[in-house]
PDB file of C-alpha atoms in Angstrom:
ATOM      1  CA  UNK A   5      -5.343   9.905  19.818  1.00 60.00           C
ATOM      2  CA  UNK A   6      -7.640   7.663  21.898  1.00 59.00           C
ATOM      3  CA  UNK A   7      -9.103   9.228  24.877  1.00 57.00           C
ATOM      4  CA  UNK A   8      -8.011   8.881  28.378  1.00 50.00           C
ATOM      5  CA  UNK A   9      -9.506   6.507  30.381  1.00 47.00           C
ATOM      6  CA  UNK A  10     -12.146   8.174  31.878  1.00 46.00           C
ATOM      7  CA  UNK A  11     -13.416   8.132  35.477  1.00 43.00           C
ATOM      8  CA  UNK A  12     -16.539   9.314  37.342  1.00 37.00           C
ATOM      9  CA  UNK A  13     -17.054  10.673  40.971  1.00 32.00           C
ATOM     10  CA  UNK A  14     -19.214   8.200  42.859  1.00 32.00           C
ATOM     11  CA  UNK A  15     -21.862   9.615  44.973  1.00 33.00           C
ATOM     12  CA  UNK A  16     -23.273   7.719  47.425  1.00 35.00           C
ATOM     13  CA  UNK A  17     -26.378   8.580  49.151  1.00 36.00           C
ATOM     14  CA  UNK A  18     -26.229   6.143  51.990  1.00 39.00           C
ATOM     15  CA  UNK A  19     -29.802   7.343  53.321  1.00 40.00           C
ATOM     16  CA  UNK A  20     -31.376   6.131  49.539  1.00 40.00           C
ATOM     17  CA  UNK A  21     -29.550   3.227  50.083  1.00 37.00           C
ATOM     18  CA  UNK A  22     -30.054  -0.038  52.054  1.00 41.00           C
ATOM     19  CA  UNK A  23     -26.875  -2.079  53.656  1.00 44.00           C
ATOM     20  CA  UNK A  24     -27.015  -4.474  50.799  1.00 43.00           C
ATOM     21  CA  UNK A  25     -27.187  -1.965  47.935  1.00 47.00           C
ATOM     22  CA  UNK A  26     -24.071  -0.175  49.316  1.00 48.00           C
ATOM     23  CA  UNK A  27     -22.068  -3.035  49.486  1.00 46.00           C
ATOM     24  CA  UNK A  28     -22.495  -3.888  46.257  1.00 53.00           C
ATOM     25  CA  UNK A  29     -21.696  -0.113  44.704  1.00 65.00           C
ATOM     26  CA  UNK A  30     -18.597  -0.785  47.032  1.00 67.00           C
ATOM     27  CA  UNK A  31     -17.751  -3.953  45.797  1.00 76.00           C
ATOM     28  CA  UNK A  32     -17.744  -2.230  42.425  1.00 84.00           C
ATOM     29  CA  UNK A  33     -15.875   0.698  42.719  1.00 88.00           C
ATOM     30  CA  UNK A  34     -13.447  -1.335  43.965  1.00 91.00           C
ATOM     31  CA  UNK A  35     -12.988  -3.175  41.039  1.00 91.00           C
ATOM     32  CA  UNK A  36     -13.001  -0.630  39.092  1.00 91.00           C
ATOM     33  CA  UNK A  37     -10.467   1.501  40.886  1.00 92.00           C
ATOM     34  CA  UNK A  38      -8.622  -2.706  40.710  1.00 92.00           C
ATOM     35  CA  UNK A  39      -9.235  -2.329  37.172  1.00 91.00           C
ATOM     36  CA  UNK A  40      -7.748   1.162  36.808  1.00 92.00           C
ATOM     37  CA  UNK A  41      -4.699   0.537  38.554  1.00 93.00           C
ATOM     38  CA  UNK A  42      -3.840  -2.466  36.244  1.00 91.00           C
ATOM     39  CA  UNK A  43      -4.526  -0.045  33.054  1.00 92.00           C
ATOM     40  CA  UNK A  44      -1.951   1.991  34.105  1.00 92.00           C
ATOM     41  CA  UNK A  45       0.412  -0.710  34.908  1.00 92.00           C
ATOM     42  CA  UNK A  46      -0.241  -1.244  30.939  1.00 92.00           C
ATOM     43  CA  UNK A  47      -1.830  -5.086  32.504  1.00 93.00           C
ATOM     44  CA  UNK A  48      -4.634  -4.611  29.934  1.00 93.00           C
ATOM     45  CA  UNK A  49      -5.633  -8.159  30.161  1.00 94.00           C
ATOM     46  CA  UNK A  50      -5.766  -8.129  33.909  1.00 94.00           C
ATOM     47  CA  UNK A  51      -7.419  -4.718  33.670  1.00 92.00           C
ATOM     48  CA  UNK A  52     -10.575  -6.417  31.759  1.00 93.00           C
ATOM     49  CA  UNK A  53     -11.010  -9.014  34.016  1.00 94.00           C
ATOM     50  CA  UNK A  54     -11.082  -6.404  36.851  1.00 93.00           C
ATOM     51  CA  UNK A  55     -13.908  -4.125  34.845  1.00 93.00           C
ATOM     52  CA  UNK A  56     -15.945  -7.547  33.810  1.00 93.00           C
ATOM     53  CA  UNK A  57     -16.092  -8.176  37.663  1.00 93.00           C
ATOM     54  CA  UNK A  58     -17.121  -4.966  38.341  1.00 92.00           C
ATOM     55  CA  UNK A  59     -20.040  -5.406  35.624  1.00 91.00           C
ATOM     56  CA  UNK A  60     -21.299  -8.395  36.904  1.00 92.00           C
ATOM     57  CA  UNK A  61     -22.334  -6.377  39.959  1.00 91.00           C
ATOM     58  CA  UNK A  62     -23.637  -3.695  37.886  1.00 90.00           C
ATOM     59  CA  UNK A  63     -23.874  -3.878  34.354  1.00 87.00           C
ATOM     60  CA  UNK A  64     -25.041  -0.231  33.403  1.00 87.00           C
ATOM     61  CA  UNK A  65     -21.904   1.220  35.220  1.00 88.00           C
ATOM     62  CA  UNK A  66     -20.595   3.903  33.049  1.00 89.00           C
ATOM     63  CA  UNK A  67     -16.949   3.629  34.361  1.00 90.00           C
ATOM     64  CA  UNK A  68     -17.125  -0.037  33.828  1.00 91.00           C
ATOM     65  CA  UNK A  69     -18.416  -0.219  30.525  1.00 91.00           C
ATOM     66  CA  UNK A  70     -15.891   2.615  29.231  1.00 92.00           C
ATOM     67  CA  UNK A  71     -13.416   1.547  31.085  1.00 92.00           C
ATOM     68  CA  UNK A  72     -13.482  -1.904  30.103  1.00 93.00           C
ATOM     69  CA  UNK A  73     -13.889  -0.733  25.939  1.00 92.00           C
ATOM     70  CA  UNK A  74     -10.203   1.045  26.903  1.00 92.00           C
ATOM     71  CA  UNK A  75      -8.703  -2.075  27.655  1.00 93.00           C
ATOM     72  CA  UNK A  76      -9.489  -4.017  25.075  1.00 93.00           C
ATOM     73  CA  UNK A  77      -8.693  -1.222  22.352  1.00 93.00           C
ATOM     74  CA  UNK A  78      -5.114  -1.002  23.936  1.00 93.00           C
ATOM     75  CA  UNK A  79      -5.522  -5.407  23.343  1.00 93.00           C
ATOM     76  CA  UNK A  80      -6.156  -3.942  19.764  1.00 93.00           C
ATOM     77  CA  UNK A  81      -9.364  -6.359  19.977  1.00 94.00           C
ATOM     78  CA  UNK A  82     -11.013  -3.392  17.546  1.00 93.00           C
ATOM     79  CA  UNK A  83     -14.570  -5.120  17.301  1.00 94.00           C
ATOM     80  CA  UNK A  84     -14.899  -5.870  20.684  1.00 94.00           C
ATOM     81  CA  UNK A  85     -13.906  -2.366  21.842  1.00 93.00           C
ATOM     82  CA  UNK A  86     -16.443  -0.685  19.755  1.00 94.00           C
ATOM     83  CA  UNK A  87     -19.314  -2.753  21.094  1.00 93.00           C
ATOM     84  CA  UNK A  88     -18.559  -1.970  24.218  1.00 93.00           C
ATOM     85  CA  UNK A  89     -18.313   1.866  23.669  1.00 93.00           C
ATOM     86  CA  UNK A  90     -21.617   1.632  21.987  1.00 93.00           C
ATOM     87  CA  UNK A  91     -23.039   0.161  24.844  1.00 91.00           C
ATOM     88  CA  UNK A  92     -21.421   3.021  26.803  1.00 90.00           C
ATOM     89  CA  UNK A  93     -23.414   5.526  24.649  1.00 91.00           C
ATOM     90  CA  UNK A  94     -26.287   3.464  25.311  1.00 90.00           C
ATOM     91  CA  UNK A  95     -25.929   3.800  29.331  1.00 86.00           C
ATOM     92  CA  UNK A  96     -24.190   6.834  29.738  1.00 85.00           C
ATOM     93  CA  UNK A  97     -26.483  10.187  30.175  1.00 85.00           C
ATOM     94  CA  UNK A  98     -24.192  13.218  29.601  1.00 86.00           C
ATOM     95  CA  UNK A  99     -22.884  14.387  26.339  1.00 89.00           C
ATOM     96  CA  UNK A 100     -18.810  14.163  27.429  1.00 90.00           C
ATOM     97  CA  UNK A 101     -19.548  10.712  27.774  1.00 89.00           C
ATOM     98  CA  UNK A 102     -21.061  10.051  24.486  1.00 91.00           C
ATOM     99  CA  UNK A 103     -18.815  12.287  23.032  1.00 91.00           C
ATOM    100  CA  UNK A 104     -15.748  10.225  23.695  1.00 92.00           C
ATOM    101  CA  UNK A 105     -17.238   6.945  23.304  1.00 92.00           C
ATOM    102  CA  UNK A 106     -18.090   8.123  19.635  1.00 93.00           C
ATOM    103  CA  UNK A 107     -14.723   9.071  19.192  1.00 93.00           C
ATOM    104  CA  UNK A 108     -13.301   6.329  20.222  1.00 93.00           C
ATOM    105  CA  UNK A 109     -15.544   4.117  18.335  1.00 94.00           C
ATOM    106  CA  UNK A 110     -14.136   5.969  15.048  1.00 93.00           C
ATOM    107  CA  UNK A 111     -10.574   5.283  15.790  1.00 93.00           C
ATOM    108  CA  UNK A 112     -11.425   2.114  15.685  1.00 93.00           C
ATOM    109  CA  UNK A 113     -12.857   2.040  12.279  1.00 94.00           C
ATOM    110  CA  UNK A 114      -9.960   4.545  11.509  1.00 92.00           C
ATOM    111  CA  UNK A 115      -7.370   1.307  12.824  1.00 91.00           C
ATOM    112  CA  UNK A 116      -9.070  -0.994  10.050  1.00 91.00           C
ATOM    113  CA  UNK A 117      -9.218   2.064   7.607  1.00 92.00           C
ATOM    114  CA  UNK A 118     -12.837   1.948   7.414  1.00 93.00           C
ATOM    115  CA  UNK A 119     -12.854   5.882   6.467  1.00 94.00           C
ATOM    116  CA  UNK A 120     -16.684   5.978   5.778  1.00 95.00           C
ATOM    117  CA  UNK A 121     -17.484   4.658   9.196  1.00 95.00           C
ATOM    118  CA  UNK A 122     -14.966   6.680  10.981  1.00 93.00           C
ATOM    119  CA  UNK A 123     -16.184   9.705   9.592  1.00 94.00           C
ATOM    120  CA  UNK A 124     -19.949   8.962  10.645  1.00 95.00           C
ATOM    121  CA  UNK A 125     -18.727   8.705  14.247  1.00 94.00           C
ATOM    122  CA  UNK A 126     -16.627  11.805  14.737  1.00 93.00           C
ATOM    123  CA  UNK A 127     -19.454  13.576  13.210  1.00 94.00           C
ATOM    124  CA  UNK A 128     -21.550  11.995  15.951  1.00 94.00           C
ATOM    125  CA  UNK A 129     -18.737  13.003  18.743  1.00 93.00           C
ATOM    126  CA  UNK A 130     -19.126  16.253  17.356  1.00 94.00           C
ATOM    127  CA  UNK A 131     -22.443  16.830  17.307  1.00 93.00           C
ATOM    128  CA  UNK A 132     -22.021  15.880  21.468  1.00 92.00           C
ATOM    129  CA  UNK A 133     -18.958  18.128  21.670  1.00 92.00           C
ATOM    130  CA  UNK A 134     -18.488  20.611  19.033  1.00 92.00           C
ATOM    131  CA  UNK A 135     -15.646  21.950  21.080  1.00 92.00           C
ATOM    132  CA  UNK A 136     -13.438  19.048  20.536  1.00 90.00           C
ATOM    133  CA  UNK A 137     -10.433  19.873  18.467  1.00 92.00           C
ATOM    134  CA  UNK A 138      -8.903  16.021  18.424  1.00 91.00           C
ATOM    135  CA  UNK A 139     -12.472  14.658  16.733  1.00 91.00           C
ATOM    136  CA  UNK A 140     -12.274  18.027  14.480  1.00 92.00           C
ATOM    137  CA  UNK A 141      -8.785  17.149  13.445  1.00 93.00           C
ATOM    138  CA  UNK A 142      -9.745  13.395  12.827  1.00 91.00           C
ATOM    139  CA  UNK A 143     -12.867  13.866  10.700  1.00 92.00           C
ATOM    140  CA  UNK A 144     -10.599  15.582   8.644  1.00 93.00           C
ATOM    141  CA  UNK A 145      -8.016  12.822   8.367  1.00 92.00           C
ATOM    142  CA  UNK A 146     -10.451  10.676   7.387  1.00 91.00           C
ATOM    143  CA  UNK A 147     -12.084  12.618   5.279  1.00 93.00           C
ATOM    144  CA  UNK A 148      -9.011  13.172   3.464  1.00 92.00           C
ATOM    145  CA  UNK A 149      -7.727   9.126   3.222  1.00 92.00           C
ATOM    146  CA  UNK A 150     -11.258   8.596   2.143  1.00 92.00           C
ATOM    147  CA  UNK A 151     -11.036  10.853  -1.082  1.00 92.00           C
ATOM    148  CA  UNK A 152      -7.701   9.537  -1.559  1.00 90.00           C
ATOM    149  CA  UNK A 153      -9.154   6.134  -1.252  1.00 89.00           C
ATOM    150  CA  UNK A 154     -11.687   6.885  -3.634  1.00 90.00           C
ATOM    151  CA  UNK A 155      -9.344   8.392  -6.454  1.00 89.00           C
ATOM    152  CA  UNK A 156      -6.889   5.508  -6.529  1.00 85.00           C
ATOM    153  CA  UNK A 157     -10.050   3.064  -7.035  1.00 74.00           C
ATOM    154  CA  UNK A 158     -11.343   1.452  -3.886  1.00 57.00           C
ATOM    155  CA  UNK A 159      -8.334   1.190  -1.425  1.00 50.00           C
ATOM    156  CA  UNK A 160      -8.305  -2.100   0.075  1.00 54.00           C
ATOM    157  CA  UNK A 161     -11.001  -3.876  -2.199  1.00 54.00           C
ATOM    158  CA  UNK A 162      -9.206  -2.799  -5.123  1.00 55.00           C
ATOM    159  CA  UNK A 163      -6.392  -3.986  -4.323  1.00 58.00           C
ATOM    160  CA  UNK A 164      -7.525  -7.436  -3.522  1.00 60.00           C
ATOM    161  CA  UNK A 165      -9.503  -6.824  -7.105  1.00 58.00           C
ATOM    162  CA  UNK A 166      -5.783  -6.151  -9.087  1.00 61.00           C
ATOM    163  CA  UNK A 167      -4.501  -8.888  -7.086  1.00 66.00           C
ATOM    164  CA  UNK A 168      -7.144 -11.484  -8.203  1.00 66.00           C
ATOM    165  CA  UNK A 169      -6.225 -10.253 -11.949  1.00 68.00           C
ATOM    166  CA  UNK A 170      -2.586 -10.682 -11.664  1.00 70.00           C
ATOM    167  CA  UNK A 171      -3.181 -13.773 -10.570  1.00 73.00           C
ATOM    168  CA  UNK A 172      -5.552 -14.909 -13.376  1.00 75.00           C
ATOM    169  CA  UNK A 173      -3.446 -13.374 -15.818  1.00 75.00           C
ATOM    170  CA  UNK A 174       0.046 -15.099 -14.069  1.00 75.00           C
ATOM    171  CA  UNK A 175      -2.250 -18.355 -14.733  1.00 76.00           C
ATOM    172  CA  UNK A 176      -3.124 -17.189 -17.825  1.00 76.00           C
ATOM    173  CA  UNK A 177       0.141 -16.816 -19.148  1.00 77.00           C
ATOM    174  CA  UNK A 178       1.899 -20.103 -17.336  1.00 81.00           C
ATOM    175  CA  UNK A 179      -0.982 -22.053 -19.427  1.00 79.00           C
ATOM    176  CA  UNK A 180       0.186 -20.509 -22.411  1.00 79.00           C
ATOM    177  CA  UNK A 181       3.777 -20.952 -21.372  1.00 79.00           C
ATOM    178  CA  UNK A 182       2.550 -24.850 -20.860  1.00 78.00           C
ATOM    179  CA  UNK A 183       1.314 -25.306 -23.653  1.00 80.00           C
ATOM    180  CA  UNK A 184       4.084 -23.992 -26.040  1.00 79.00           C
ATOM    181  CA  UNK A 185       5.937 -26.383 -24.402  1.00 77.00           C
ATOM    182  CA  UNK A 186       3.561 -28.800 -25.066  1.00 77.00           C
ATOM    183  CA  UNK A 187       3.693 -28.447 -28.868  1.00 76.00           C
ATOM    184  CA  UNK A 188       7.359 -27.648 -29.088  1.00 77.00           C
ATOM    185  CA  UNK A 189       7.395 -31.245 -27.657  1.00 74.00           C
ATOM    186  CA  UNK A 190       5.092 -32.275 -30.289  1.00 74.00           C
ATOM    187  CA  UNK A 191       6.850 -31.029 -33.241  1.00 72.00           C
ATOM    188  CA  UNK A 192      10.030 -32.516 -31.780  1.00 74.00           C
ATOM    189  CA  UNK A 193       8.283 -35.794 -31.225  1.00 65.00           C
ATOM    190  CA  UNK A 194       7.438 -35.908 -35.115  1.00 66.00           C
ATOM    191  CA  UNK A 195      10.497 -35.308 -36.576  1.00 65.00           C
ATOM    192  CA  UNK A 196      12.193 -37.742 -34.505  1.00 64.00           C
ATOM    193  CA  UNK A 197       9.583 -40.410 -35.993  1.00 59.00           C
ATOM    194  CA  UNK A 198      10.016 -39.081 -39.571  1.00 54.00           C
ATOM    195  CA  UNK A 199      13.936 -39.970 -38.813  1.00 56.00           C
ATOM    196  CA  UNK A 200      12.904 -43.283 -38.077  1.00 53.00           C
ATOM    197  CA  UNK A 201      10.446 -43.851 -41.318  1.00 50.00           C
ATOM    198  CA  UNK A 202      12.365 -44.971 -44.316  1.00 47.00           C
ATOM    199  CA  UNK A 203      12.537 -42.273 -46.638  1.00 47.00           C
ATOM    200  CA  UNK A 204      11.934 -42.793 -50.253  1.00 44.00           C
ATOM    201  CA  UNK A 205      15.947 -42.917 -52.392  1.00 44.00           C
ATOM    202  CA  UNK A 206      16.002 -41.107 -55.185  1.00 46.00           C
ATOM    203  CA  UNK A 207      15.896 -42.891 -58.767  1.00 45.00           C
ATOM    204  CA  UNK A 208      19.027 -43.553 -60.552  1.00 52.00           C
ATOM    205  CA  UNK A 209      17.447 -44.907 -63.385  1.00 55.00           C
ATOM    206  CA  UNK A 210      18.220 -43.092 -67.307  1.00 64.00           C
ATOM    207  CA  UNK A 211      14.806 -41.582 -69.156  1.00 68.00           C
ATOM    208  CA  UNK A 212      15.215 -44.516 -71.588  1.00 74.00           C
ATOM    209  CA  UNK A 213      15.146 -47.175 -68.709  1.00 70.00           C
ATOM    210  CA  UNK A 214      12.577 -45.830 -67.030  1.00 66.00           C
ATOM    211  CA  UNK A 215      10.658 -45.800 -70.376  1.00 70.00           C
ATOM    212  CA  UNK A 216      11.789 -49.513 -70.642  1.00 73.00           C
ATOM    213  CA  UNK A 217      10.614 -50.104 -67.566  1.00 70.00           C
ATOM    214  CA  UNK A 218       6.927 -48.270 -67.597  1.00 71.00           C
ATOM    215  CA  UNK A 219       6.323 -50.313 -71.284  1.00 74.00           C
ATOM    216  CA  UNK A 220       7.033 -53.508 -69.619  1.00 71.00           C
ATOM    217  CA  UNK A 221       4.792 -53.056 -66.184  1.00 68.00           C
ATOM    218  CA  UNK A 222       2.376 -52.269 -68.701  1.00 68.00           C
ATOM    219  CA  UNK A 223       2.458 -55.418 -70.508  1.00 70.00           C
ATOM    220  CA  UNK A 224       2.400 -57.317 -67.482  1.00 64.00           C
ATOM    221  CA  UNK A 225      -0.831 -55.296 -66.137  1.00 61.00           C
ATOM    222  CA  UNK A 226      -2.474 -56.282 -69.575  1.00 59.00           C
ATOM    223  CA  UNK A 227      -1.763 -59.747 -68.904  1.00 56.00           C
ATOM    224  CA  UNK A 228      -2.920 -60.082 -65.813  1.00 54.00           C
ATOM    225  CA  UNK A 229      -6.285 -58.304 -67.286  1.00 51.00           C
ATOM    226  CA  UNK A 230      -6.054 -61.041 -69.386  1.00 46.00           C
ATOM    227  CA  UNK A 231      -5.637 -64.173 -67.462  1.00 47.00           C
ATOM    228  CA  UNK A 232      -8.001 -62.471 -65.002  1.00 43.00           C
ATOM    229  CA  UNK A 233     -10.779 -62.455 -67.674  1.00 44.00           C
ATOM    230  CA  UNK A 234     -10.122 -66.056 -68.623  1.00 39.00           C
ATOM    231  CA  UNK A 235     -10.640 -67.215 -65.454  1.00 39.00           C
ATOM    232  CA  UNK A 236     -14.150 -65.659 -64.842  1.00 37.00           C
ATOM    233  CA  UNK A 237     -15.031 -67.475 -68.622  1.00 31.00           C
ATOM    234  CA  UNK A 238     -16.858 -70.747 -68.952  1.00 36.00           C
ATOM    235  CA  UNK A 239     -20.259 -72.285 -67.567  1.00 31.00           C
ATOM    236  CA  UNK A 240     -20.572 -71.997 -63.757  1.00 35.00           C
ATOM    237  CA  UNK A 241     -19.973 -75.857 -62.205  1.00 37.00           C
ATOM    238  CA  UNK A 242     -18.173 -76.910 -65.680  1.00 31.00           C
ATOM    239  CA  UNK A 243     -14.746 -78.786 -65.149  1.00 30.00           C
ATOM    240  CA  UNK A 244     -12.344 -78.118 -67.260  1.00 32.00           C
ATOM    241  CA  UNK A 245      -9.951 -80.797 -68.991  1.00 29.00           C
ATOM    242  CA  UNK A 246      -6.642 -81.555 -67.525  1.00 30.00           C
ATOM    243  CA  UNK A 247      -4.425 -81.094 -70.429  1.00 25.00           C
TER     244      UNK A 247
END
């Protein structure tokens, strides 16, 4: 639970003050009050423009600056809030103030689940307010998602980490998928050409024709060896007789 918006009493001492000076604490605290009347109205926008104002008069106002970290936590503008409560903590001199600011701060880490951090600043709204039951019961929240966080392996990193290996291993298998595919296609490819290729016919031929036949390719080869030999015979340049 986020604070309420919190308001201070402004004193004036109009005899410490000269005409100029009070008119600009006026101008001010009227934009603030502006400013307050639009948070309630839940005009958050409108509400920051109104506190902005108000700092440009006076940038260390305390109302202003917490205030003005309200609004844009309601915007759910997380990192912008929690500068602007640190810079409350920063300009603010009592402990309530500091105390709320730090809590505040952690429920915004506590919005992005960013347990470690949260817990650091409820400590540190604690150690302003030990009384306060709300930061008590939110250090302990945290605390508790953080184990949790821990024993499931890393939350919000590890998930991101599992997601990055399902992917690789969804890519993983597709390219296997791919390329089974690929050599189904292949093998597919190759018997379709050895269709195509002539294939060699059985012989119909008896043992004593092909015996026949063998005898007679053998004769021929030994003629050929033959003829072959005569031609390489004889005196190199000699002419031979036309018979």
């Amino acid at each position: 639970m986020k604070k309420h918006i919190f308001h201070i009493t402004i004193t004036v001492i109009s005899l410490l003050l000269v005409q100029a000076g009070a008119f600009a604490q006026e101008g001010t605290s009227k934009l603030i009050r502006q400013g307050n009347a639009q948070y309630k109205k839940q005009q958050y926008a409108d509400a920051e423009a109104s506190y902005k104002k108000a700092l440009e008069r006076n940038n260390k106002s305390i109302e202003g600056n917490y205030n003005l970290a309200n609004s844009l936590y309601e915007q759910k503008r997380f990192d912008a809030a929690r500068q602007q409560y640190a810079n409350t903590i920063k300009t603010a001199t009592g402990k309530d103030v500091k105390a709320d600011a730090s809590y505040n701060i952690g429920n915004t880490f506590m919005e992005d689940k960013k347990w470690e951090e949260s817990i650091k600043s409820y400590k540190a709204s604690l150690k302003a307010n030990p009384h306060d039951e709300q930061a008590r019961y939110n250090l302990a929240y945290a605390q508790a998602m953080l184990k949790k966080q821990q024993q499931q392996g890393g939350g919000k990193d590890n998930k991101e980490n599992k997601d990055k290996q399902k992917d690789q291993k969804d890519k993983k298998d597709q390219d296997k998928k791919d390329q089974q595919k690929q050599d189904q296609k292949q093998n597919q490819d190759e018997k379709e050409q050895d269709k195509e290729q002539p294939q060699p016919k059985p012989s119909k031929l008896s043992p004593e024709e092909a015996k026949r036949l063998l005898q007679n390719l053998a004769q021929q080869e030994k003629k050929l060896q033959e003829d072959k030999m005569k031609k390489v015979k004889g005196t190199p340049g000699s002419v031979e007789k036309d018979w």
